[in-house]
CSV table of C-alpha atoms in Angstrom, one decimal:
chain,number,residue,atom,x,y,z
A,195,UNK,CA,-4.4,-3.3,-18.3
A,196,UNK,CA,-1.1,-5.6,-18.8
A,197,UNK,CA,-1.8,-8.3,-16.0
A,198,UNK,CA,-1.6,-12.0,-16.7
A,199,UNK,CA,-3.0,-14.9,-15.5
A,200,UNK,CA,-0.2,-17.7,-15.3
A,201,UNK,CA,-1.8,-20.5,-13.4
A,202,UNK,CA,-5.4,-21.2,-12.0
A,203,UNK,CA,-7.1,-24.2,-10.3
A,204,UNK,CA,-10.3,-25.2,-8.5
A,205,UNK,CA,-12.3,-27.7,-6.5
A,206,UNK,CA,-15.4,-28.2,-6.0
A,207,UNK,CA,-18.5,-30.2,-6.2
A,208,UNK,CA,-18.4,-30.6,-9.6
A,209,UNK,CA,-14.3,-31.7,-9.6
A,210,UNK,CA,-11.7,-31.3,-7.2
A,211,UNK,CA,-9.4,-30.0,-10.3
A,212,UNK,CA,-10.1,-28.6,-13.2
A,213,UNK,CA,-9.9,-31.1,-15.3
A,214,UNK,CA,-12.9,-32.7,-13.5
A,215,UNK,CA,-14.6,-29.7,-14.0
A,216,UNK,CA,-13.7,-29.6,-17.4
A,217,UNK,CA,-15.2,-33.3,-17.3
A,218,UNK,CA,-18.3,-32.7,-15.5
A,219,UNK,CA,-18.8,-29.8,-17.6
A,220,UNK,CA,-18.7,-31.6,-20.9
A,221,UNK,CA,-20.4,-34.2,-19.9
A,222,UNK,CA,-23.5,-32.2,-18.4
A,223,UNK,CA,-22.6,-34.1,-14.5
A,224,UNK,CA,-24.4,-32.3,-11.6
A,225,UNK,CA,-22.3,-32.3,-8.7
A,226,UNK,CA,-25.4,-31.3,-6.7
A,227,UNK,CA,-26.8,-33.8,-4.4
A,228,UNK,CA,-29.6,-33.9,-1.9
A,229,UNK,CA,-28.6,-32.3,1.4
A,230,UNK,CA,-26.9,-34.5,3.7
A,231,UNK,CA,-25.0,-32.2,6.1
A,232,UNK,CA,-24.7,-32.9,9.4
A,233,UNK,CA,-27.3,-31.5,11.5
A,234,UNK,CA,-29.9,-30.3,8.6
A,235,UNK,CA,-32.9,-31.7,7.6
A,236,UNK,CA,-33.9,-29.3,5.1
A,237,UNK,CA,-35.1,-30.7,1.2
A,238,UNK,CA,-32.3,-28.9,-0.7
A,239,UNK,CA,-29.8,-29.9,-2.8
A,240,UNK,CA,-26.1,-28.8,-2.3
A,241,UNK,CA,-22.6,-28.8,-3.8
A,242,UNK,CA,-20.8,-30.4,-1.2
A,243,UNK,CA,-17.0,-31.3,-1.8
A,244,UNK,CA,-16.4,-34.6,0.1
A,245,UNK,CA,-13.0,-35.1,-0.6
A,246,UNK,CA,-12.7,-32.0,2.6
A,247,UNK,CA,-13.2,-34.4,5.3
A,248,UNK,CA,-9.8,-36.6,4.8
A,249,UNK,CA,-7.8,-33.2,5.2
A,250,UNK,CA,-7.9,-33.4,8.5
A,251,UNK,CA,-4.0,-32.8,10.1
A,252,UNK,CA,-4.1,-29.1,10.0
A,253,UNK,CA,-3.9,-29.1,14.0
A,254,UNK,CA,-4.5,-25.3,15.2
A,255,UNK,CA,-5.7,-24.3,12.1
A,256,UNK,CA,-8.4,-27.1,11.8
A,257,UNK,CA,-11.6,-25.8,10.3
A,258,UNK,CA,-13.4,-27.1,7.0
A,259,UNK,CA,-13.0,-23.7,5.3
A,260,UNK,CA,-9.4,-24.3,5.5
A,261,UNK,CA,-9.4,-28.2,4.8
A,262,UNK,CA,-10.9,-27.0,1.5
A,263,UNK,CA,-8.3,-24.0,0.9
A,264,UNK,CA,-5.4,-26.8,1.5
A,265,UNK,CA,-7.2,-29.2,-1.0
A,266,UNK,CA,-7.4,-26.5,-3.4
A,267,UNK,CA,-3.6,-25.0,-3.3
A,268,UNK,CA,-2.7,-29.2,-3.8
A,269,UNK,CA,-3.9,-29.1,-7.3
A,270,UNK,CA,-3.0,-29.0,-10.8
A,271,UNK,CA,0.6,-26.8,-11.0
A,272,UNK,CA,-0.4,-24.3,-8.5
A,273,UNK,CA,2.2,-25.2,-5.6
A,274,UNK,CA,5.2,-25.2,-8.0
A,275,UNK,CA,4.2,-22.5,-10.1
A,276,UNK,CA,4.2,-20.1,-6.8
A,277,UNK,CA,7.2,-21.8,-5.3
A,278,UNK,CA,9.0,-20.6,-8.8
A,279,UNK,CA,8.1,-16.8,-8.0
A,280,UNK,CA,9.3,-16.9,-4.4
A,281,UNK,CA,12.6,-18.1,-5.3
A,282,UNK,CA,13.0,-15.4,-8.0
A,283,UNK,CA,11.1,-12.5,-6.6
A,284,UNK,CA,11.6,-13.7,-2.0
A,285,UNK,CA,8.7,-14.3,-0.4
A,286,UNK,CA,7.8,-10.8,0.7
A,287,UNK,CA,7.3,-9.8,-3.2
A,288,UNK,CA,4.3,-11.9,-2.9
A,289,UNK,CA,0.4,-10.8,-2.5
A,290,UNK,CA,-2.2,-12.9,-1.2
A,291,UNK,CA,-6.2,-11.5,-1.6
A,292,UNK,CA,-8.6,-13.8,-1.0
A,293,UNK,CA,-12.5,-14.1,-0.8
A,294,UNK,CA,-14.8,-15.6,1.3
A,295,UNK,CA,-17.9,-14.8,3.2
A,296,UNK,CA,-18.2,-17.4,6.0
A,297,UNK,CA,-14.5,-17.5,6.4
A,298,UNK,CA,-14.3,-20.5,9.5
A,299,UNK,CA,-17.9,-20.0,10.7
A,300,UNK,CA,-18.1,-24.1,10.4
A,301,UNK,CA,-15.4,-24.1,13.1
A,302,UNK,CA,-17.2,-21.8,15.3
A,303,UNK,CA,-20.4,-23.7,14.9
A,304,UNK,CA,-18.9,-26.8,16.3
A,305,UNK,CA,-17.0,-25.2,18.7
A,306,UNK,CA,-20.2,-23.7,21.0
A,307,UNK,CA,-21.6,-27.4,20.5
A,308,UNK,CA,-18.0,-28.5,23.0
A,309,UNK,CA,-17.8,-26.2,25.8
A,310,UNK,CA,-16.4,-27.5,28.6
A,311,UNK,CA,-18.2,-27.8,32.2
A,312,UNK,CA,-17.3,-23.8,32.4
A,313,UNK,CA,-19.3,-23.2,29.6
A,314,UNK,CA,-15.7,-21.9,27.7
A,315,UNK,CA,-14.2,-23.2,24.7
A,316,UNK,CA,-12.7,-26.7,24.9
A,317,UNK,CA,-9.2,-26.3,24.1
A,318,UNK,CA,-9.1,-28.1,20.8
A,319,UNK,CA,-11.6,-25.4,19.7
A,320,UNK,CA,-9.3,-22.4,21.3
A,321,UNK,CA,-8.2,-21.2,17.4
A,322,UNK,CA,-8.2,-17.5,17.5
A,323,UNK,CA,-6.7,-17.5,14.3
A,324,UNK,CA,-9.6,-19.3,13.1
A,325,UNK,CA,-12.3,-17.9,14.5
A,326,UNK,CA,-11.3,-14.8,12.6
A,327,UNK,CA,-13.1,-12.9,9.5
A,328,UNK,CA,-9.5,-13.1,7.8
A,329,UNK,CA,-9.2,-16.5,8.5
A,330,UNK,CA,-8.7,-17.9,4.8
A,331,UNK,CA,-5.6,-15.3,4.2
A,332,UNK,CA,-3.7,-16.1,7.3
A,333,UNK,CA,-4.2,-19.4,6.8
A,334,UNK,CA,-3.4,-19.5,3.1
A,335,UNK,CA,0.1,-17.1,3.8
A,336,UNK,CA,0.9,-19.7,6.6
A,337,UNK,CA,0.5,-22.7,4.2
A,338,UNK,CA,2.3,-21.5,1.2
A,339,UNK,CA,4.9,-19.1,3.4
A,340,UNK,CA,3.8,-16.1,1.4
A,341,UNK,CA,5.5,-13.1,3.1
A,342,UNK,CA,3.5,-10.1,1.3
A,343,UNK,CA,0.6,-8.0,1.7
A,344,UNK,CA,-2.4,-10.1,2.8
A,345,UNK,CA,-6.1,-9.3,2.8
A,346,UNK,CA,-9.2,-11.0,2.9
A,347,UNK,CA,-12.2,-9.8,0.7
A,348,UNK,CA,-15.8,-9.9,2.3
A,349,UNK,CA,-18.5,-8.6,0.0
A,350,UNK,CA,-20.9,-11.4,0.1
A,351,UNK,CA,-21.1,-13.2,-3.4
A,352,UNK,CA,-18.6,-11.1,-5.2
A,353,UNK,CA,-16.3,-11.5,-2.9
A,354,UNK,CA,-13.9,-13.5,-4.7
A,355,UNK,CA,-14.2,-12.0,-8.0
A,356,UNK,CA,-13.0,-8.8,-5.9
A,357,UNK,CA,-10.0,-10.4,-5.3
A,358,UNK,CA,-8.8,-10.2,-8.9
A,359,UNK,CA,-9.3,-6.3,-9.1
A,360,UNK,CA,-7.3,-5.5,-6.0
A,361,UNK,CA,-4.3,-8.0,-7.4
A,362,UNK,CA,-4.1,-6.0,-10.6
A,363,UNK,CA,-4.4,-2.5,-8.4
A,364,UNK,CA,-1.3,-4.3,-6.3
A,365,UNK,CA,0.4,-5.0,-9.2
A,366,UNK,CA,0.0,-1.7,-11.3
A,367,UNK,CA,1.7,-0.1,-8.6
A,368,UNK,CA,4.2,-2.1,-7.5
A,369,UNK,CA,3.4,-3.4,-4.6
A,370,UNK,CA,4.3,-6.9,-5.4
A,371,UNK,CA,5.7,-9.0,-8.4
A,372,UNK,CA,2.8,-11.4,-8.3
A,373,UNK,CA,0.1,-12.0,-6.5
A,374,UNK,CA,-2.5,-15.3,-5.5
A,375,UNK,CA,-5.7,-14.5,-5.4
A,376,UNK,CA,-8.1,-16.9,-4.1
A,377,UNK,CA,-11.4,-17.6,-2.4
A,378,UNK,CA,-12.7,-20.7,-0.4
A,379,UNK,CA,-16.5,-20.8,1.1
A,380,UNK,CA,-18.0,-24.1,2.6
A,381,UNK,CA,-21.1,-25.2,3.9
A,382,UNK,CA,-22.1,-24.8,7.2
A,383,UNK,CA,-25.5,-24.8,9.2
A,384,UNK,CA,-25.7,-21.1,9.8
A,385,UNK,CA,-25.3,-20.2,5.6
A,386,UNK,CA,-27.8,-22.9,4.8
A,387,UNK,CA,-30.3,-22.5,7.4
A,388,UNK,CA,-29.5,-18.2,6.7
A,389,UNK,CA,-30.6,-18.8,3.1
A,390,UNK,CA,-33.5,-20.9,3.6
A,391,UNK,CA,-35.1,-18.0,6.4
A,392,UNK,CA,-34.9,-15.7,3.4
A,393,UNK,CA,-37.1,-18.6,1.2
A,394,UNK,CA,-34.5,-18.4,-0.8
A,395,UNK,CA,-33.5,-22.3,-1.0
A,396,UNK,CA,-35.4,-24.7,-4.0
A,397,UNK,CA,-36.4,-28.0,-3.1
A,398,UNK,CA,-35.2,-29.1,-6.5
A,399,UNK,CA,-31.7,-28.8,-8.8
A,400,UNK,CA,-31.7,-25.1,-9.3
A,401,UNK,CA,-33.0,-24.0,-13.0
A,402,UNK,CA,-30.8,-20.8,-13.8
A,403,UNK,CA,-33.1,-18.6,-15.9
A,404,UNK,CA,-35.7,-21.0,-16.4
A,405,UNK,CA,-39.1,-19.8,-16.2
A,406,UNK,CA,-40.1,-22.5,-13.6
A,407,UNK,CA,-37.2,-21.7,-11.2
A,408,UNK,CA,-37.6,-21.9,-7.7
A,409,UNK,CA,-34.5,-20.9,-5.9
A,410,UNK,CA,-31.2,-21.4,-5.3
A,411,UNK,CA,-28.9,-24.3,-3.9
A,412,UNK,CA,-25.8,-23.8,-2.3
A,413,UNK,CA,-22.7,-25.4,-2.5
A,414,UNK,CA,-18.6,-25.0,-1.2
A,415,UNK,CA,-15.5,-24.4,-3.0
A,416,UNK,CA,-11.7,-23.3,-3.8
A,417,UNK,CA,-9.8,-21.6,-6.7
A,418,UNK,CA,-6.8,-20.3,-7.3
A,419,UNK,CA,-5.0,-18.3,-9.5
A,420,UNK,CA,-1.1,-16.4,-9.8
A,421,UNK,CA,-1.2,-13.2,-11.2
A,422,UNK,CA,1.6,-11.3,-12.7
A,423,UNK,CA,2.2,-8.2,-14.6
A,424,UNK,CA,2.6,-9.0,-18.5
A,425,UNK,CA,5.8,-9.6,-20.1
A,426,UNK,CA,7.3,-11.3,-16.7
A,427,UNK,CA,6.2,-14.8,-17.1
A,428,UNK,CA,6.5,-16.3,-20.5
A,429,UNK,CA,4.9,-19.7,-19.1
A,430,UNK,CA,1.4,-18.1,-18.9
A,431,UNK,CA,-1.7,-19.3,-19.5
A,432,UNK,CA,-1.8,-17.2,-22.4
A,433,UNK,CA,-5.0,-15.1,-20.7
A,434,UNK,CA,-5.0,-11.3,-19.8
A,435,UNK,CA,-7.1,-9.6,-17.2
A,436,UNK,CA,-8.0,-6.9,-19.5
A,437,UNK,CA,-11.0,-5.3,-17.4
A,438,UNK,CA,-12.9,-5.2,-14.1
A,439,UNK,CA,-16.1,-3.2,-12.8
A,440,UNK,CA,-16.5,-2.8,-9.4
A,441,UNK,CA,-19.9,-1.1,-7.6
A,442,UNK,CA,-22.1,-1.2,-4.5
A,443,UNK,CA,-25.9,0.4,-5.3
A,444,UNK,CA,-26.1,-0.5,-1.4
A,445,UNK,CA,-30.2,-0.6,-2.3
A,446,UNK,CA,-31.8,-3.5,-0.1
A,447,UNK,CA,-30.0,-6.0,2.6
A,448,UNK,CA,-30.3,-9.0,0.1
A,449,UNK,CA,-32.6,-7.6,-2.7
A,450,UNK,CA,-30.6,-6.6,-6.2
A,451,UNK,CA,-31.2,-3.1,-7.3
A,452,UNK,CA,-34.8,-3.2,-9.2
A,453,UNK,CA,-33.4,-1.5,-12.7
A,454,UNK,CA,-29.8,-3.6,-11.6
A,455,UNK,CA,-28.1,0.2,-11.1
A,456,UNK,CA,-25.1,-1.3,-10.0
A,457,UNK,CA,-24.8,-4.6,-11.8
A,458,UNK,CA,-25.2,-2.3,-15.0
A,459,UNK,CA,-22.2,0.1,-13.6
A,460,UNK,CA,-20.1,-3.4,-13.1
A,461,UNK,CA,-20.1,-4.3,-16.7
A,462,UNK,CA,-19.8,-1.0,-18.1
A,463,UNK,CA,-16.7,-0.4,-15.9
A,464,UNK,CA,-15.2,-3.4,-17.2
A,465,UNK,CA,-15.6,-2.5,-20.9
A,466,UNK,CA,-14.1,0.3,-20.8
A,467,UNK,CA,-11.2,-0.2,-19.0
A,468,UNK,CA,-10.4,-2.7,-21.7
A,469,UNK,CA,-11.8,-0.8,-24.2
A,470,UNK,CA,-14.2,-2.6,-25.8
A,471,UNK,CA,-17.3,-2.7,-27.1
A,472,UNK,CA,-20.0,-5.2,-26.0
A,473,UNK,CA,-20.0,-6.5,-29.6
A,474,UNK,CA,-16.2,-7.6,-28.7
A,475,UNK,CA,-17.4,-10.2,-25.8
A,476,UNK,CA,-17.8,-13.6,-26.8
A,477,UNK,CA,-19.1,-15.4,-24.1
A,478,UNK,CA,-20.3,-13.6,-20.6
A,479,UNK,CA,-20.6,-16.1,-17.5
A,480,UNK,CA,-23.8,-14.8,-15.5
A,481,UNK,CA,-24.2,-14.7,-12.2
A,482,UNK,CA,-27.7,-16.8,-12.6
A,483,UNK,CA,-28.5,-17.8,-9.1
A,484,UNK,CA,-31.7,-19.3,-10.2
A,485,UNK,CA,-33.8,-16.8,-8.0
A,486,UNK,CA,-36.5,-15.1,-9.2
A,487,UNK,CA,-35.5,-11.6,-9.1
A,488,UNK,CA,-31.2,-11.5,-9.9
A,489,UNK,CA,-31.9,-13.6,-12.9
A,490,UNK,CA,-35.0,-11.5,-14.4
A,491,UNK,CA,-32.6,-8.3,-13.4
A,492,UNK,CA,-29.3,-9.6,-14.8
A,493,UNK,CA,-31.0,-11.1,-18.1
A,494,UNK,CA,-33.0,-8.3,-19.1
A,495,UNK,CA,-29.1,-6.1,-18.1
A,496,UNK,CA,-27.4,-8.3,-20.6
A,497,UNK,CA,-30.2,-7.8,-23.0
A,498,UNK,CA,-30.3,-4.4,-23.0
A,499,UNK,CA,-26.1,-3.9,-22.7
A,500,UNK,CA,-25.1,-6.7,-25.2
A,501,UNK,CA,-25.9,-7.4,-28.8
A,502,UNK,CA,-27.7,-11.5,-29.4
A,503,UNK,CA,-24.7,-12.6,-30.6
A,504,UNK,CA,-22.8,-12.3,-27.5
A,505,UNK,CA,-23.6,-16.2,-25.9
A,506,UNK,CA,-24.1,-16.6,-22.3
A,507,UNK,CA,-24.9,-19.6,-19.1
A,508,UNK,CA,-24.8,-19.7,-15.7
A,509,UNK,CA,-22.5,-23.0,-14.8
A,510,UNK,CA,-24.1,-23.1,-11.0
A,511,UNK,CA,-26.0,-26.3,-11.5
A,512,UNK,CA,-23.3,-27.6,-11.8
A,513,UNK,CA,-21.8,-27.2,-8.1
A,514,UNK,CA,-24.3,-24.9,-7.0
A,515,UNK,CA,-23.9,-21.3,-5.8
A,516,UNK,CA,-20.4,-21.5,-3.7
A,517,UNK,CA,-21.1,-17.7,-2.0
A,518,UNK,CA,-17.5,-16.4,-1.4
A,519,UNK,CA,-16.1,-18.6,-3.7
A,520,UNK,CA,-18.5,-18.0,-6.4
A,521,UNK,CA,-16.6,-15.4,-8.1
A,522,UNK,CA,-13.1,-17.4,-8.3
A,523,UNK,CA,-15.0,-20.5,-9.5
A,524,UNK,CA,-16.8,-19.1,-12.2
A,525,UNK,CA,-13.8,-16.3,-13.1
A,526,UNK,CA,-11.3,-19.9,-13.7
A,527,UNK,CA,-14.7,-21.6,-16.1
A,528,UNK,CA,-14.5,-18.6,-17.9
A,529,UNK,CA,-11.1,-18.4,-18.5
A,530,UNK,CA,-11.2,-21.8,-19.0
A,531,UNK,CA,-13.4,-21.0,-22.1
A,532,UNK,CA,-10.1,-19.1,-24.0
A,533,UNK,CA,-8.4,-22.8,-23.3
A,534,UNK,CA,-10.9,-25.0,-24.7
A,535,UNK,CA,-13.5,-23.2,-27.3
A,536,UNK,CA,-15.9,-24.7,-25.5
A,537,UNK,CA,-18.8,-22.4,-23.9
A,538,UNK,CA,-20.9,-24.7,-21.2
A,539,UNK,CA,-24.3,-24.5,-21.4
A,540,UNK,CA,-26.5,-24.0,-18.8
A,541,UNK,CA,-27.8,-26.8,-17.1
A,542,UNK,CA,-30.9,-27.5,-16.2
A,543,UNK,CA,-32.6,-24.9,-18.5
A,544,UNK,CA,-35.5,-26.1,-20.2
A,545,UNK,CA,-37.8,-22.8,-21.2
A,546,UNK,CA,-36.1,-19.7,-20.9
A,547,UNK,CA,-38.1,-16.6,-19.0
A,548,UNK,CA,-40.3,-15.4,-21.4
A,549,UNK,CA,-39.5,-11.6,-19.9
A,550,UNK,CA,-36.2,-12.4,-21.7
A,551,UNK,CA,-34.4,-12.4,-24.6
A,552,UNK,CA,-30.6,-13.0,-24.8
A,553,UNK,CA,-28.6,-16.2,-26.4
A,554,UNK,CA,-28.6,-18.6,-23.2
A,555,UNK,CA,-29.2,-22.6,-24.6
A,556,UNK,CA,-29.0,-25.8,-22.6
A,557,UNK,CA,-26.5,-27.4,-25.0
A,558,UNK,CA,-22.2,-26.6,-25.3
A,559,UNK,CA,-21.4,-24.6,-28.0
A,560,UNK,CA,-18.2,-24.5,-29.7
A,561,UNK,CA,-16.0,-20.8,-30.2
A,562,UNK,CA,-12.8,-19.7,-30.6
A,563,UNK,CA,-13.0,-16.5,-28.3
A,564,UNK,CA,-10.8,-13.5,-28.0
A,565,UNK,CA,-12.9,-11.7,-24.7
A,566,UNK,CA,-14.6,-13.6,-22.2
A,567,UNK,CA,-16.4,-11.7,-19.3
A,568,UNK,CA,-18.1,-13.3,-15.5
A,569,UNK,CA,-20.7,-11.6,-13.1
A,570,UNK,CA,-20.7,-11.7,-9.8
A,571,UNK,CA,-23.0,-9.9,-7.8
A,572,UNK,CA,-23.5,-10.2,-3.9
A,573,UNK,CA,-25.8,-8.9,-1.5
A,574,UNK,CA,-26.1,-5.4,-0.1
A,575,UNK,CA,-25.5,-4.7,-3.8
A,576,UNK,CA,-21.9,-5.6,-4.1
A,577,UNK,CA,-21.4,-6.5,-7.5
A,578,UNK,CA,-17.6,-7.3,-9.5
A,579,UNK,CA,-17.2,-8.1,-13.4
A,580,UNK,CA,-13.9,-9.6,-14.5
A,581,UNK,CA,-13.2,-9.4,-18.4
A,582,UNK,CA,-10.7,-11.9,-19.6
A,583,UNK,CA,-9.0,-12.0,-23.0
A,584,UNK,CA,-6.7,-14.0,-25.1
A,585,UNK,CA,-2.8,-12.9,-25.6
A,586,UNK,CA,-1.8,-15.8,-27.5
């Protein structure tokens, strides 16, 4: 694969750029809190991103999801670097996929809380654009005036790693000359109240791989990144998409395959389409939810796939898990990694599971890494594994 990665961004709980997650990584700060949305009373924590509420001049396309997509596309380079490729390439050369898997839900939510004496939608809350499942893509092309092929990803928790592997299809056949991919997930009453029917919520920071985990915490964000074929950009980021894995075991609702079928099929996939061998991959970013049964599944994967040297974490206590966003989030940490030597370690881990047996420590470790790999696997048994390398 010859696809590069020439900018990337996020914001979340844990920073609204990346170099506050950079921060807040190296410095081991949570960005989980106790839950204090609106309207919930559950004993959770959450990742909430508070900066969201002062975007609020969007007019028709209010919503939070979007308020976090805008505050997202406003950082680092991002703006410029994709205002460069529409003057050279016109706006119609340029791809937008992005991920997300409540897409404006928040809006809709508030809106059946303000019907009008006729029981109908008050007219502030009459947003058919927003009360749409590809809701973050329309929005997105309006904001930046991206002309191309636009499509919004909705596969659960892999959704936005998804978006990377339908970029590079784009771009392999010429589709496009670039594309941003993206994905943007917030919090809302029906996600957190959804998870905590399925007892999936802990009443404490979530423990990725711990053997006293208790559940996950949810939280909201927004990456981007530009993607380009190689040899067109020579401002890059100096990091390849080299491989992706893609798979549904469709085996349970919300339940990961028992013997992980399809998480296994994921990072196979990836290997060999950049044709590698485990032993080649530094550093693999998990999935690690901190439930019971996707961490025991995806450790004892890794285990058997990958050799002890290859190091891993989960970075979700630090912003906890961001659903449709999850995949971009943890895709830009791990690329991140080729930028800084530095492999986070996973926070909050304290005694690993004893049913596994892979190199996963508490503590940063220092690296100079050539292949960097993330998981993201979502419910219904959707699962996406990116592989990143170094060009340069």
């Amino acid at each position: 694969m010859n696809i590069d990665i020439i900018d990337y961004d996020s914001c979340s709980a844990a920073g609204v750029n990346v170099v506050a997650l950079r921060n807040s990584l190296s410095q081991h700060t949570s960005g989980l809190i106790k839950n204090d949305l609106p309207g919930s009373e559950l004993n959770t924590w959450i990742g909430r991103v508070k900066q969201i509420d002062a975007v609020d001049d969007l007019n028709q396309w209010q919503s939070r999801n979007n308020a976090l997509a805008a505050l997202g596309l406003e950082q680092g380079t991002l703006r410029n670097t994709l205002s460069g490729l529409q003057k050279k390439y016109g706006s119609s050369r340029i791809g937008l996929v992005m991920g997300s898997s409540t897409s404006s839900i928040d809006r809709t939510e508030t809106a059946y809380t303000c019907l009008n004496e006729n029981g109908e939608l008050a007219t502030a809350y009459q947003q058919p654009l927003v009360h749409n499942p590809h809701a973050p893509s329309l929005f997105v092309a309006h904001y930046t005036g991206i002309e191309g092929p636009a499509l919004t990803i909705n596969t659960a928790c892999s959704s936005s790693a998804k978006v990377f592997a339908t970029a590079a299809r784009w771009l392999e056949c010429n589709i496009v000359d670039a594309v941003l991919v993206g994905g943007v997930d917030t919090l809302c009453l029906s996600v957190l109240h959804g998870f905590n029917s399925l007892q999936l919520l802990s009443t404490n920071p979530c423990k990725p791989f711990d053997h006293h985990r208790d559940g996950i915490n949810l939280g909201e964000a927004s990456g981007f990144a530009i993607l380009q074929r190689s040899g067109e950009n020579e401002n890059g980021s100096g990091i390849r998409l080299t491989g992706y894995g893609e798979s549904s075991d469709a085996h349970h609702m919300s339940h990961p395959h028992p013997e992980g079928l399809g998480a296994r099929m994921s990072m196979t996939q990836a290997l060999q389409r950049a044709a590698l061998e485990p032993e080649a991959i530094d550093y693999i970013n998990l999935h690690g939810t901190a439930s019971r049964a996707n961490d025991l599944i995806e450790g004892q994967l890794v285990s058997d796939l990958f050799p002890k040297t290859t190091l891993c974490s989960s970075t979700k206590a630090w912003m906890g898990h961001t659903l449709g966003a999850a995949g971009i989030t943890e895709a830009i940490i791990t690329m991140d990694v080729l930028n800084t030597n530095v492999i986070p370690g996973s926070k909050n881990l304290e005694t690993l599971d004893e049913a596994l047996n892979f190199s996963i420590t508490a503590t940063d470790q220092h690296k100079v890494c050539q292949h960097v790999m993330t998981n993201s696997f979502g419910f219904g048994g959707n699962n996406c594994t990116l592989l990143f390398s170094k060009v340069r």
